Coordinates of C-alpha atoms in Angstrom, one line a residue:
M1 CA 103.3 -52.4 86.2
Q2 CA 102.8 -56.2 86.4
Y3 CA 99.1 -55.9 85.8
L4 CA 96.1 -53.6 86.1
D5 CA 92.7 -55.3 85.6
I6 CA 89.4 -53.5 85.1
S7 CA 86.2 -55.5 85.0
T8 CA 82.5 -54.6 84.4
N9 CA 79.5 -56.6 83.3
E10 CA 80.3 -56.0 79.7
L11 CA 84.1 -55.2 79.6
Q12 CA 87.2 -56.9 80.9
L13 CA 90.5 -54.9 80.5
S14 CA 94.0 -55.9 81.4
V15 CA 97.1 -53.6 81.2
Q16 CA 100.7 -54.3 81.8
G17 CA 104.0 -52.7 81.0
K18 CA 106.2 -49.7 81.8
L19 CA 105.5 -46.0 82.2
H20 CA 108.0 -43.2 83.2
P21 CA 105.9 -40.5 84.8
Y22 CA 108.4 -37.7 84.3
A23 CA 110.3 -35.8 81.5
D24 CA 109.0 -37.1 78.2
Y25 CA 106.8 -39.8 79.8
W26 CA 108.2 -42.7 78.0
H27 CA 105.8 -45.7 77.9
D28 CA 105.6 -49.3 76.7
L29 CA 102.2 -50.8 77.5
E30 CA 100.3 -54.0 76.5
V31 CA 96.5 -54.2 76.6
Q32 CA 94.1 -57.2 76.4
W33 CA 90.4 -56.7 76.4
Q34 CA 87.1 -58.5 76.0
L35 CA 83.6 -57.0 75.4
Q36 CA 80.2 -58.6 75.5
L37 CA 77.2 -56.7 74.1
E38 CA 73.6 -57.9 74.0
D39 CA 72.6 -59.8 70.8
L40 CA 76.2 -59.7 69.5
P41 CA 79.0 -62.3 69.7
P42 CA 81.9 -61.7 72.1
F43 CA 84.6 -59.1 71.0
N44 CA 88.2 -59.4 72.1
G45 CA 91.4 -57.8 71.0
S46 CA 94.9 -56.7 72.0
A47 CA 97.0 -53.5 71.7
T48 CA 100.4 -52.1 72.4
L49 CA 101.2 -48.4 73.1
K50 CA 104.8 -47.4 72.8
G51 CA 106.6 -44.0 72.7
D52 CA 106.7 -40.7 74.5
L53 CA 105.2 -37.3 74.4
R54 CA 106.9 -36.5 71.1
K55 CA 105.7 -39.6 69.3
S56 CA 103.5 -42.5 70.5
V57 CA 102.4 -45.5 68.4
L58 CA 99.2 -47.5 69.1
Q59 CA 98.9 -50.8 67.4
H60 CA 95.6 -52.7 67.8
Q61 CA 94.4 -56.0 66.7
L62 CA 90.7 -57.2 66.8
I63 CA 90.7 -60.9 67.1
R64 CA 87.0 -61.8 67.4
P65 CA 84.4 -61.9 66.0
A66 CA 86.1 -60.5 62.9
A67 CA 89.8 -59.8 62.2
A68 CA 91.0 -56.2 61.9
T69 CA 94.2 -54.3 62.5
A70 CA 94.8 -50.6 63.1
Q71 CA 97.8 -48.4 63.7
V72 CA 97.6 -44.8 65.1
T73 CA 100.7 -42.6 65.5
I74 CA 100.3 -39.5 67.7
F75 CA 102.7 -36.6 67.5
D76 CA 103.3 -33.9 70.1
P77 CA 100.0 -34.2 71.9
L78 CA 100.7 -31.3 74.4
H79 CA 101.4 -28.7 71.7
T80 CA 100.4 -29.1 68.0
L81 CA 98.8 -32.5 68.1
R82 CA 98.9 -34.5 64.9
W83 CA 98.1 -38.1 64.0
E84 CA 98.4 -40.7 61.3
A85 CA 96.3 -43.8 61.0
K86 CA 96.0 -47.0 59.0
L87 CA 93.1 -49.5 59.1
Q88 CA 92.8 -52.9 57.5
V89 CA 89.9 -55.3 57.6
P90 CA 90.6 -58.5 55.6
K91 CA 87.9 -60.1 53.5
Q92 CA 85.5 -62.1 55.8
P93 CA 81.8 -62.9 56.0
L94 CA 79.5 -60.2 57.5
N95 CA 77.5 -62.7 59.5
T96 CA 80.5 -63.3 61.7
V97 CA 79.7 -59.9 63.3
H98 CA 75.9 -60.2 63.4
K99 CA 74.0 -63.4 62.7
E100 CA 71.3 -61.6 60.9
W101 CA 73.7 -60.0 58.4
P102 CA 74.2 -61.8 55.0
A103 CA 77.0 -64.3 54.5
T104 CA 78.6 -62.1 51.8
T105 CA 82.2 -61.1 52.4
A106 CA 83.5 -57.6 53.1
A107 CA 86.9 -55.9 53.2
L108 CA 88.1 -52.4 54.1
T109 CA 91.4 -50.6 54.0
A110 CA 92.0 -46.9 54.8
R111 CA 94.8 -44.5 55.7
G112 CA 94.8 -40.9 56.8
H113 CA 96.1 -38.1 59.0
G114 CA 94.8 -35.1 60.9
D115 CA 95.1 -32.6 63.7
L116 CA 92.7 -30.8 66.1
E117 CA 91.0 -29.0 63.2
R118 CA 90.6 -31.5 60.4
A119 CA 90.9 -35.1 59.4
T120 CA 92.1 -36.3 55.9
V121 CA 91.4 -39.8 54.5
E122 CA 94.2 -40.1 52.0
A123 CA 92.7 -43.3 50.5
F124 CA 90.1 -45.9 51.3
S125 CA 88.9 -49.1 49.6
V126 CA 85.8 -51.1 50.3
D127 CA 84.8 -54.5 48.9
A128 CA 81.3 -55.6 50.1
L129 CA 77.9 -56.8 48.8
N130 CA 79.4 -57.8 45.5
S131 CA 80.6 -54.2 45.1
S132 CA 83.8 -52.3 45.3
A133 CA 84.7 -48.6 45.8
Q134 CA 87.7 -46.4 46.3
G135 CA 88.1 -42.8 47.3
K136 CA 89.4 -40.1 49.6
G137 CA 88.0 -37.3 51.6
T138 CA 88.3 -34.7 54.3
I139 CA 86.4 -33.6 57.5
E140 CA 86.8 -30.2 59.1
W141 CA 85.2 -28.8 62.3
K142 CA 87.1 -25.7 63.2
D143 CA 84.9 -23.1 61.5
G144 CA 81.8 -25.3 61.4
F145 CA 81.4 -28.9 60.5
K146 CA 81.9 -29.8 56.8
W147 CA 83.1 -32.7 54.8
Q148 CA 84.1 -33.7 51.2
S149 CA 84.7 -37.1 49.5
D150 CA 85.6 -38.4 46.1
I151 CA 84.3 -41.8 45.3
D152 CA 85.0 -44.2 42.4
S153 CA 83.0 -47.5 42.3
R154 CA 83.5 -49.6 39.2
R155 CA 80.7 -51.9 40.3
F156 CA 77.9 -51.1 42.8
D157 CA 75.4 -54.0 43.1
L158 CA 72.1 -52.5 44.0
A159 CA 70.4 -56.0 44.2
A160 CA 72.7 -57.0 47.1
L161 CA 72.0 -53.7 48.9
W162 CA 68.2 -54.1 48.7
Q163 CA 68.6 -57.7 50.0
L164 CA 70.6 -56.4 53.0
L165 CA 68.0 -53.7 53.8
D166 CA 65.1 -56.1 53.1
V167 CA 63.4 -53.7 50.7
K168 CA 62.5 -53.9 47.0
G169 CA 64.5 -51.9 44.5
P170 CA 66.0 -52.1 40.9
M171 CA 68.0 -55.3 40.5
V172 CA 70.9 -53.8 38.6
A173 CA 74.6 -53.1 39.1
V174 CA 76.0 -49.6 38.3
G175 CA 79.3 -47.9 38.2
V176 CA 79.5 -44.6 40.3
K177 CA 82.1 -41.9 40.2
G178 CA 81.9 -38.4 41.6
G179 CA 82.4 -35.9 44.5
V180 CA 80.1 -35.6 47.5
S181 CA 80.3 -32.7 50.0
G182 CA 78.2 -31.3 52.8
D183 CA 77.8 -29.6 56.2
L184 CA 75.1 -29.4 58.8
D185 CA 72.7 -27.7 56.5
H186 CA 73.2 -29.2 53.0
L187 CA 74.6 -32.0 50.9
A188 CA 75.9 -31.9 47.3
A189 CA 77.0 -34.5 44.8
D190 CA 78.9 -32.9 41.9
D191 CA 80.0 -34.2 38.5
V192 CA 78.5 -37.6 39.3
T193 CA 78.8 -40.3 36.6
L194 CA 76.8 -43.5 36.6
D195 CA 77.5 -46.4 34.2
A196 CA 73.9 -47.8 34.2
L197 CA 71.2 -49.1 31.8
D198 CA 74.0 -50.0 29.3
G199 CA 74.7 -46.2 29.0
V200 CA 76.2 -43.3 30.8
I201 CA 74.3 -40.9 33.2
K202 CA 76.0 -37.6 34.3
G203 CA 74.6 -35.1 36.8
D204 CA 74.6 -33.4 40.1
V205 CA 72.4 -33.3 43.2
Q206 CA 71.9 -30.6 45.9
V207 CA 69.8 -31.2 49.1
S208 CA 69.3 -28.6 51.8
W209 CA 67.3 -28.7 55.1
K210 CA 68.1 -25.7 57.2
D211 CA 64.6 -24.0 57.0
K212 CA 62.8 -26.5 54.7
V213 CA 63.8 -29.6 52.9
H214 CA 64.7 -28.6 49.3
W215 CA 66.4 -30.6 46.6
R216 CA 67.5 -30.1 43.0
T217 CA 69.1 -32.4 40.5
S218 CA 70.2 -32.1 36.8
F219 CA 71.2 -35.1 34.8
Q220 CA 71.9 -36.3 31.2
A221 CA 71.5 -40.0 30.3
E222 CA 73.4 -40.7 27.1
Q223 CA 72.7 -43.6 24.8
F224 CA 71.0 -45.8 27.4
E225 CA 69.1 -48.9 26.5
M226 CA 65.3 -48.3 26.9
S227 CA 64.5 -52.0 27.4
Q228 CA 66.5 -51.9 30.7
L229 CA 64.6 -48.8 31.9
W230 CA 61.0 -50.1 31.6
P231 CA 61.3 -52.8 34.4
L232 CA 62.8 -50.2 36.8
I233 CA 59.7 -48.0 36.5
A234 CA 57.1 -50.8 36.4
L235 CA 56.4 -50.5 32.7
D236 CA 57.7 -53.8 31.5
G237 CA 55.2 -56.0 29.7
M238 CA 53.5 -53.1 28.0
G239 CA 55.0 -53.5 24.6
L240 CA 57.3 -50.5 24.8
P241 CA 60.2 -50.4 22.4
T242 CA 63.8 -51.3 22.7
G243 CA 66.6 -49.1 21.4
R244 CA 69.1 -46.3 22.4
A245 CA 67.9 -43.0 23.8
D246 CA 69.3 -39.7 25.2
L247 CA 67.4 -38.1 28.1
A248 CA 68.2 -34.9 30.0
T249 CA 66.2 -32.8 32.6
T250 CA 66.3 -30.8 35.8
L251 CA 64.2 -31.7 38.8
D252 CA 63.5 -29.3 41.6
G253 CA 61.4 -30.0 44.6
D254 CA 60.6 -29.7 48.3
S255 CA 58.2 -31.3 50.8
D256 CA 55.2 -29.8 49.0
Q257 CA 55.9 -30.0 45.2
M258 CA 58.3 -31.1 42.5
S259 CA 58.9 -29.6 39.0
F260 CA 60.8 -30.7 36.0
S261 CA 62.3 -28.3 33.3
N262 CA 64.5 -28.5 30.3
L263 CA 63.2 -32.0 29.5
S264 CA 64.8 -33.4 26.4
L265 CA 64.3 -36.9 25.0
A266 CA 65.8 -38.2 21.7
A267 CA 64.9 -41.7 20.7
L268 CA 63.7 -43.7 17.7
G269 CA 64.0 -40.7 15.4
A270 CA 61.9 -38.5 17.7
A271 CA 62.8 -35.4 19.7
V272 CA 60.6 -34.4 22.7
H273 CA 60.9 -31.3 24.9
G274 CA 58.9 -30.3 27.9
E275 CA 58.3 -29.0 31.4
G276 CA 55.8 -29.4 34.2
N277 CA 55.2 -29.7 37.9
V278 CA 53.4 -31.7 40.6
E279 CA 52.0 -30.3 43.9
W280 CA 50.7 -32.6 46.7
S281 CA 50.0 -30.0 49.3
P282 CA 47.4 -28.9 50.1
E283 CA 45.8 -31.0 47.3
L284 CA 47.2 -33.0 44.5
Q285 CA 47.6 -30.8 41.3
W286 CA 49.8 -31.2 38.2
Q287 CA 50.5 -29.6 34.8
M288 CA 52.7 -30.5 31.9
T289 CA 53.7 -29.1 28.5
L290 CA 55.3 -31.2 25.8
D291 CA 56.5 -30.4 22.2
G292 CA 57.7 -33.2 20.0
E293 CA 58.6 -34.0 16.4
G294 CA 59.6 -37.1 14.4
I295 CA 57.2 -39.3 16.3
N296 CA 56.5 -42.7 14.7
P297 CA 53.6 -44.5 16.5
A298 CA 54.7 -47.9 15.0
A299 CA 58.2 -47.5 16.5
W300 CA 56.9 -46.6 20.0
Q301 CA 54.2 -49.4 20.2
P302 CA 55.5 -52.1 17.8
Q303 CA 53.1 -54.7 19.2
R304 CA 49.9 -52.7 18.9
L305 CA 50.6 -50.1 16.2
A306 CA 52.9 -51.9 13.8
E307 CA 50.5 -51.1 11.0
W308 CA 50.4 -47.3 11.8
P309 CA 53.8 -45.9 10.8
G310 CA 54.1 -42.1 10.6
N311 CA 56.0 -39.0 11.2
L312 CA 54.2 -36.6 13.5
A313 CA 54.8 -33.4 15.4
I314 CA 52.8 -32.5 18.5
Q315 CA 52.2 -29.6 20.9
F316 CA 50.5 -30.8 24.0
H317 CA 49.4 -29.2 27.3
H318 CA 47.7 -30.9 30.3
I319 CA 46.6 -29.7 33.7
G320 CA 44.9 -31.8 36.3
G321 CA 44.4 -32.6 40.0
Y322 CA 41.9 -33.4 42.7
T323 CA 39.5 -30.8 44.2
D324 CA 37.2 -31.9 47.0
N325 CA 38.3 -35.5 46.2
Q326 CA 37.1 -35.2 42.6
L327 CA 39.4 -35.5 39.6
Q328 CA 39.5 -32.4 37.5
G329 CA 41.6 -31.7 34.4
A330 CA 42.0 -30.4 30.9
V331 CA 43.9 -31.6 27.8
E332 CA 44.8 -29.4 24.9
I333 CA 46.4 -30.7 21.7
K334 CA 47.4 -27.4 20.1
Q335 CA 49.0 -29.2 17.1
L336 CA 49.3 -32.7 15.9
D337 CA 50.3 -33.0 12.3
G338 CA 52.5 -34.8 9.8
T339 CA 51.9 -38.1 8.0
L340 CA 50.3 -41.3 9.3
R341 CA 50.2 -44.5 7.1
N342 CA 51.6 -42.3 4.3
Y343 CA 48.6 -39.9 4.4
P344 CA 48.8 -36.3 5.5
F345 CA 47.4 -36.0 9.1
Q346 CA 46.3 -33.1 11.2
A347 CA 44.4 -32.9 14.5
Q348 CA 43.5 -30.4 17.3
A349 CA 41.6 -31.0 20.5
Q350 CA 40.4 -29.4 23.7
L351 CA 39.0 -31.7 26.4
Q352 CA 37.9 -30.7 30.0
L353 CA 36.9 -32.9 32.9
A354 CA 35.0 -31.1 35.7
Q355 CA 32.6 -32.4 38.4
G356 CA 32.5 -35.8 36.8
Q357 CA 31.5 -34.5 33.3
L358 CA 33.8 -34.7 30.3
E359 CA 33.3 -31.9 27.8
V360 CA 34.7 -31.9 24.3
K361 CA 35.3 -28.3 23.6
R362 CA 37.0 -28.9 20.3
F363 CA 38.0 -31.9 18.2
D364 CA 39.2 -31.6 14.6
L365 CA 40.9 -34.4 12.7
T366 CA 41.8 -34.4 9.1
S367 CA 43.5 -37.2 7.2
A368 CA 43.8 -37.2 3.4
K369 CA 40.2 -36.3 2.3
S370 CA 38.6 -37.4 5.5
R371 CA 37.6 -35.0 8.3
I372 CA 36.0 -35.4 11.7
E373 CA 34.7 -32.6 14.0
A374 CA 33.1 -32.9 17.4
H375 CA 32.2 -30.9 20.4
G376 CA 29.9 -31.3 23.4

């Protein structure tokens, strides 16, 4: 075949070479192509296809707008089809592919194999957006679509990702390691480890959506730096403390509500445990229970309460929400006792807000020889 040209408005394809249309169908073909898509630069590349029905090797090279090479080997396509593949994209600016993409560079390598039932990515490596990741995975579709992947990223720059997506987010870099799997009904991330906030966060996530969206996550944050947390949750500039902390909890939710349980916080000599939930359908409602000990007000608010050192224990319960667009709620301090400014301290309180009226059902405070009681 001296040449075979195919031309459309977007695609130009030229094929030449040799093909034996009998026996094992030996072939040796060369392909040149060009593609022009709206709002994208021209694409063009070349390929060779050599072999027979026992083994055929496709080698492809993308020339513009970015460089990339791929090799696919196909074995026994008429019987037990198998394939092997390699892909390499050398480091190059993303804006060569699309002018609105950032000028940051990206690179990709991958290799894998498969058949008519599954595909296996033996290894892949990605360098992009000031981040890098390596991993492997599988995809199966014989008995229902499902997939699994193991990922290890020593550095994932969230700031670069938010810039690409043109959204606001935490300007930090994290390390990520873990396994991700899923099918058409759910997704799970197991044994995930994040190196973030100058500490280590371990946990897992499950999300399902077959009948109704539902999600659940459990995590433990070990020895993270609190000063790096406050800006991420919009609490910087409020005089909150620095120092190391341990935090663990389980979050469970769906499209109508979210709950937290097994909350445990250890920081600045204090230990706090709690649980609660928030509902936003049909109306916004919430409730929370906390128990704590070893609480030093001067440590938690060093700018405002530096002269109020203490060692307090607390049992606290709060419910609230909006009914007919009016804020309703109740606070109960079952126990607040210990020492404050080196004096014994004890307090109990019950407050209720309903129909715009605040009622003090009970308020007792005792410190040393002083005592305050109130209600009304």
